[in-house]
Tab-separated table of C-alpha atoms in Angstrom:
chain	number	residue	atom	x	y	z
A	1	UNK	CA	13.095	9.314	13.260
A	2	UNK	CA	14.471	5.893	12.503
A	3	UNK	CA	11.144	3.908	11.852
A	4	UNK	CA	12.726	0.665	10.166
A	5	UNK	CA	15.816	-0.193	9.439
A	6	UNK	CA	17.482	-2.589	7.857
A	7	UNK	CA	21.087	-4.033	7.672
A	8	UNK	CA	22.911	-4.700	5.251
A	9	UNK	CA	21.709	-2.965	2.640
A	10	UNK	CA	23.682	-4.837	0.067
A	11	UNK	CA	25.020	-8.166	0.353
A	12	UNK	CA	26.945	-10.763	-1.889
A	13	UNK	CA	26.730	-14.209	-1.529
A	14	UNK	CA	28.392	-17.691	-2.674
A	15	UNK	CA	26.037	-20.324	-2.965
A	16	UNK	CA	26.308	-22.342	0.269
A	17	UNK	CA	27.043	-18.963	2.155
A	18	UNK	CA	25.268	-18.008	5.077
A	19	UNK	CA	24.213	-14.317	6.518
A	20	UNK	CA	21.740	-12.663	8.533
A	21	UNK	CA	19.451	-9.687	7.557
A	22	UNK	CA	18.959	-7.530	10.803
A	23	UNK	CA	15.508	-5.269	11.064
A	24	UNK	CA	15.587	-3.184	13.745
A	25	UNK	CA	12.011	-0.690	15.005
A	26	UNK	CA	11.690	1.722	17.216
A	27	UNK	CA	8.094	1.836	17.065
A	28	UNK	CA	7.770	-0.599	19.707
A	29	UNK	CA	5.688	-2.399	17.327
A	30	UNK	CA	4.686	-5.921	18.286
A	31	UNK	CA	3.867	-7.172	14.472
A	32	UNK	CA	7.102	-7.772	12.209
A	33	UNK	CA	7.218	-9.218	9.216
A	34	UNK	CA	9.894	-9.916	6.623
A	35	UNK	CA	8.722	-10.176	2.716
A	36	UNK	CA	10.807	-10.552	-0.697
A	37	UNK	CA	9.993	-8.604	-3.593
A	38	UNK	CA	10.863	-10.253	-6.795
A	39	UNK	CA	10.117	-8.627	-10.655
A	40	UNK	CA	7.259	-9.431	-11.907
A	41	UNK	CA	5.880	-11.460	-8.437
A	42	UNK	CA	5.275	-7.999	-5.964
A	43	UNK	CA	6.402	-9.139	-2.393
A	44	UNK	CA	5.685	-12.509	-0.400
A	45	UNK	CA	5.342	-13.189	2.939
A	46	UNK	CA	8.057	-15.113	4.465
A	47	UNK	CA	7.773	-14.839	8.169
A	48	UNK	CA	6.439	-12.656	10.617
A	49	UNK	CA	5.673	-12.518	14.148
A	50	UNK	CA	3.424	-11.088	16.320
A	51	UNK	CA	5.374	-10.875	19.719
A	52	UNK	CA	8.724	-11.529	21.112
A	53	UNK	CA	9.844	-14.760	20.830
A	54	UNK	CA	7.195	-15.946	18.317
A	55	UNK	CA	7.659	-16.715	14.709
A	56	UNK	CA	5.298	-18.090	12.197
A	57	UNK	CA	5.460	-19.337	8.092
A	58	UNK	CA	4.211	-16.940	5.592
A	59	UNK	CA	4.276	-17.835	2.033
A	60	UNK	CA	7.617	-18.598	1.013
A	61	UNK	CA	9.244	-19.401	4.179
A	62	UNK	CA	11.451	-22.350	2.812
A	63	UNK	CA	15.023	-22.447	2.874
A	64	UNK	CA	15.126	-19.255	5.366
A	65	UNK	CA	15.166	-19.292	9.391
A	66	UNK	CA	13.691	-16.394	11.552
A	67	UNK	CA	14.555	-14.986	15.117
A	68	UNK	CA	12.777	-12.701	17.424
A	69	UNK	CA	14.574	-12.522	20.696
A	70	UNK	CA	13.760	-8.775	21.435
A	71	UNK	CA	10.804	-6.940	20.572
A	72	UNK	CA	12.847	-4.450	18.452
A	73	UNK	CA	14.530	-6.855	16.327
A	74	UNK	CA	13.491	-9.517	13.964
A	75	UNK	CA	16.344	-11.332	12.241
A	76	UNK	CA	16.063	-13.161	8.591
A	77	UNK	CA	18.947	-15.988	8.640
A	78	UNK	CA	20.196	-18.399	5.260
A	79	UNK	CA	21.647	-21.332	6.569
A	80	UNK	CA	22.995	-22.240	2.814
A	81	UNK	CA	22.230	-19.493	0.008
A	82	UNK	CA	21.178	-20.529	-3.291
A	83	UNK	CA	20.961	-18.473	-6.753
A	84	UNK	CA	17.009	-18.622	-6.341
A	85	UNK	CA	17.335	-16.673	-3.092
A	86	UNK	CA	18.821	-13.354	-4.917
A	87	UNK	CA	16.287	-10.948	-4.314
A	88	UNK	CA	15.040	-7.584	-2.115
A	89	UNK	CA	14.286	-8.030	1.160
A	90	UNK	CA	12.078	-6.052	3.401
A	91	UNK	CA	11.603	-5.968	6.949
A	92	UNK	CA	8.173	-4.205	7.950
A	93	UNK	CA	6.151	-3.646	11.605
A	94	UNK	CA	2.739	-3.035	12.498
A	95	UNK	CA	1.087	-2.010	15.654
A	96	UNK	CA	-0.316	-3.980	17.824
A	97	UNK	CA	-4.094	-3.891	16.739
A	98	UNK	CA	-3.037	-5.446	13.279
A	99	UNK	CA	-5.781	-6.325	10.876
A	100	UNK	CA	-5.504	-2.921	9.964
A	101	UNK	CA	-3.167	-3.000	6.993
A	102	UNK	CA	-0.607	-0.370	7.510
A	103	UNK	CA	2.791	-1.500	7.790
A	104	UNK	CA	5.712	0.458	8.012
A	105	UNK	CA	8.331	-0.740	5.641
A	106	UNK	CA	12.407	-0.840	5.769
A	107	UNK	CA	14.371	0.439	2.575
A	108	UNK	CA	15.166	-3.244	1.864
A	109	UNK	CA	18.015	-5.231	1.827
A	110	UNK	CA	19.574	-6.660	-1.758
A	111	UNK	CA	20.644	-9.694	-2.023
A	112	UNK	CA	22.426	-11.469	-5.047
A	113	UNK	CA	23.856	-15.259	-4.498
A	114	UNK	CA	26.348	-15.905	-6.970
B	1	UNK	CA	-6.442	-18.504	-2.564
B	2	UNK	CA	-6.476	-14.295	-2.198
B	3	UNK	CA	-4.830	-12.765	-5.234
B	4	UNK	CA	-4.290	-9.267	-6.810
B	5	UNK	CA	-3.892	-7.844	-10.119
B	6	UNK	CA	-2.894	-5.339	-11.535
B	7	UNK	CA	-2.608	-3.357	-14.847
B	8	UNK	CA	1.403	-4.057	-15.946
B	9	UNK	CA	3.361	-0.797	-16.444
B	10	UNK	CA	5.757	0.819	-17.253
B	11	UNK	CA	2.947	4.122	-17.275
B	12	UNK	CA	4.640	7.020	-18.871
B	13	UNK	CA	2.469	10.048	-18.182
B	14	UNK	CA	2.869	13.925	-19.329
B	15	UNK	CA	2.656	16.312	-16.132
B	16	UNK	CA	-0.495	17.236	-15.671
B	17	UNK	CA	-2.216	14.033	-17.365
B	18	UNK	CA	-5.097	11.903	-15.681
B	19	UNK	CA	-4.258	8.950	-14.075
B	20	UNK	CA	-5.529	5.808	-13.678
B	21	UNK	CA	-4.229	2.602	-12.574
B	22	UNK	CA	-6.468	-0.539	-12.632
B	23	UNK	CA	-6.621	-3.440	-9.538
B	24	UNK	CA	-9.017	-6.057	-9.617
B	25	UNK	CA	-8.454	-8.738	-6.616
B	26	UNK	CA	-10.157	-12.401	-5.736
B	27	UNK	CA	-10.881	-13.147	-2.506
B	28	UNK	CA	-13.552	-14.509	0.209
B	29	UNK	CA	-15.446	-12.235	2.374
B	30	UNK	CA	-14.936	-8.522	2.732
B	31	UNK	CA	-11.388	-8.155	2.522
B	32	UNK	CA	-9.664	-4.712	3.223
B	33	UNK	CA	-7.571	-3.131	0.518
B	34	UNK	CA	-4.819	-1.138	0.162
B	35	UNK	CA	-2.569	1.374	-2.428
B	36	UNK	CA	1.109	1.291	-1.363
B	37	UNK	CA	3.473	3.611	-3.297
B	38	UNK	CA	7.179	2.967	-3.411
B	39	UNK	CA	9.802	5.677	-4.164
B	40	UNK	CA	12.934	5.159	-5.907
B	41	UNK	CA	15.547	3.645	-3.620
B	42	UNK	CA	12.780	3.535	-0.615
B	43	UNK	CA	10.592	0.902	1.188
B	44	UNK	CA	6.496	0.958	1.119
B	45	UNK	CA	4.318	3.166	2.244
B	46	UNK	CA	1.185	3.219	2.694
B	47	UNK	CA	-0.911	5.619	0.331
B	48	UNK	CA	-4.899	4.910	0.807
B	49	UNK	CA	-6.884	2.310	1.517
B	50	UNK	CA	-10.432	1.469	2.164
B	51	UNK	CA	-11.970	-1.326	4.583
B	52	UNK	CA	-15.541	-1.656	3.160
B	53	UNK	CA	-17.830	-1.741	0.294
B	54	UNK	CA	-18.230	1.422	-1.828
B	55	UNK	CA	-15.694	3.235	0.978
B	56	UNK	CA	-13.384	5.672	-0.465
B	57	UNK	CA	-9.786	6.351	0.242
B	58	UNK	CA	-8.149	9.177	-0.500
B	59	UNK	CA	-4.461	10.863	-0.044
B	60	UNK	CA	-1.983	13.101	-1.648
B	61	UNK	CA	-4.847	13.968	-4.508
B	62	UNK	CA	-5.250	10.361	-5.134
B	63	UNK	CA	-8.584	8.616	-4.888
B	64	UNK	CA	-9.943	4.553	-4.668
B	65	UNK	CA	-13.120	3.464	-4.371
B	66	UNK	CA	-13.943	0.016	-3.187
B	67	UNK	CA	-16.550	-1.587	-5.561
B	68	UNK	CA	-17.445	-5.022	-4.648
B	69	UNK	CA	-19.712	-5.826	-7.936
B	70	UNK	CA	-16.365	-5.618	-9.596
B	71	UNK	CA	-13.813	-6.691	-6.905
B	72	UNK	CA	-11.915	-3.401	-8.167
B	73	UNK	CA	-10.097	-0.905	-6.250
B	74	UNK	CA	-7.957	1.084	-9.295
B	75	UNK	CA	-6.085	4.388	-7.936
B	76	UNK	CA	-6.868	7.694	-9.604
B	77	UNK	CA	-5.268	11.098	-9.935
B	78	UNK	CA	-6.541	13.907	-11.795
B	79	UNK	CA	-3.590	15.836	-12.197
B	80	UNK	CA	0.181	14.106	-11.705
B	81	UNK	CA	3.651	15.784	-10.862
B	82	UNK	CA	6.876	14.637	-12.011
B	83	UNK	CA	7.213	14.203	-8.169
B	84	UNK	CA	4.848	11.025	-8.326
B	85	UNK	CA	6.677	9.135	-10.420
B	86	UNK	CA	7.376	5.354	-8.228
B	87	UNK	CA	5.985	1.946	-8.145
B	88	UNK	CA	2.581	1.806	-6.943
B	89	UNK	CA	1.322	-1.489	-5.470
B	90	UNK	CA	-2.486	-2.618	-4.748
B	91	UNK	CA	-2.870	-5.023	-1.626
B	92	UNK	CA	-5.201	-6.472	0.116
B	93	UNK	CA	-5.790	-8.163	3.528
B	94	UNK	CA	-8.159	-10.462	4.845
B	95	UNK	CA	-6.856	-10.116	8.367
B	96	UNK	CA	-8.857	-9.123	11.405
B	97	UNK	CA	-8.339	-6.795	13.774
B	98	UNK	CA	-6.143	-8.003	16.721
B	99	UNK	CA	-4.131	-10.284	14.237
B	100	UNK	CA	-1.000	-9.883	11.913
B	101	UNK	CA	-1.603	-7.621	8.929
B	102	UNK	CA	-0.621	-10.167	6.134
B	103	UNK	CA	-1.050	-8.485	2.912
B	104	UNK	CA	-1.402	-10.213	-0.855
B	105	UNK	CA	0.435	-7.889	-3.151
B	106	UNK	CA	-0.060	-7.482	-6.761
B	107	UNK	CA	2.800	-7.353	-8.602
B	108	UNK	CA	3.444	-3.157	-8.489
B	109	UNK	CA	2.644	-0.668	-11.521
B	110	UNK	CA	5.897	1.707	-12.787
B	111	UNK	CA	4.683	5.124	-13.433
B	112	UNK	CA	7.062	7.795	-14.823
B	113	UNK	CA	5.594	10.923	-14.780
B	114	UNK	CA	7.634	13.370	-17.362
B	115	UNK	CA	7.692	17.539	-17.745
């Protein structure tokens, strides 16, 4: 079974650069959310959403832009990279009663912006 | 705010040893809490958790118990394998039912776990 996954799993970047982290779930989860996990810091929030076509701010949503045009799929975009935004990112999903706590996590997605 | 912390690792344990890894959170109301465990070169899962007062979660042979005197929630094991060695992380969630699971994570406890 798939559960999450994420794409790339590795990833490069100039500063200035731009890319897109793809999460795909076949789950058919209606929560998604994508967090970065930093030493020392344990993951943020950055954005989730609870349906297709909604997004909302976590914690740390600044300087990244979110997508959810299907249900499956919830996209993490930097418009212009910068050396602060090196990091692991994971995609997760939750089912539709939420509250509950268990998310299902992606292997994550590293990022270093040069 | 909600916030989580926990005991800083790395926690190098002999197979067989006793383990214990401490989480104390802050927080309004009666939030629900959580033990993720992460494997090398894995995401999260989710290991135990409990929703209420004094409830107890339990998986794998590891055991937290919510106490609300001491907003604690630290993750036990009486007996570790070299197989448990991975980053544990304590959570917790003030989210209600129906809504978005937003978790507060503590910052994630190394334990190595040797023969």
């Amino acid at each position: 079974n798939a559960g999450v996954t994420q794409t790339p799993k590795f990833r490069v970047l100039k500063t200035g650069q731009s890319m897109t982290l793809l999460c795909a779930q076949d789950m058919n989860h209606e929560y998604m959310y994508w967090y970065r996990q930093d030493p020392g810091m344990g993951l943020r929030l950055i954005h989730y959403s609870v349906g297709e076509g909604t997004t909302a701010k976590g914690e740390v949503p600044d300087g990244y832009n979110v997508s959810r045009l299907k249900k499956q799929n919830f996209l993490l975009g930097l418009e212009s990279a910068a050396p602060s935004q090196t990091s692991v990112y994971f995609c997760a999903s939750s089912y539709s009663s939420g509250g509950s706590g268990e998310l299902f996590f992606g292997e994550g997605s590293r990022l270093t912006v040069l | 705010g909600n916030s989580v912390t926990q005991m800083e690792g790395p926690v190098t344990l002999s197979e067989e040893a006793f383990l214990t890894i401490n989480c104390t959170y802050t927080a309004t109301g009666y939030p629900s809490l959580f033990w993720y465990v992460q494997y090398p070169g894995e995401g999260l899962q989710l290991l135990l958790k409990a929703t209420k007062a004094d409830d107890k979660g339990s998986n794998k042979g590891f055991e937290a118990t919510y106490r609300k005197e001491t907003t604690s929630f630290h993750l036990e094991k009486g007996s570790v394998q070299v197989s448990d060695s991975a980053v544990y992380f304590c959570a917790l969630s003030r989210s209600a039912t129906g809504t978005a699971s937003k978790l507060t994570f503590g910052t994630g406890t190394r334990l190595q776990v040797t023969l």
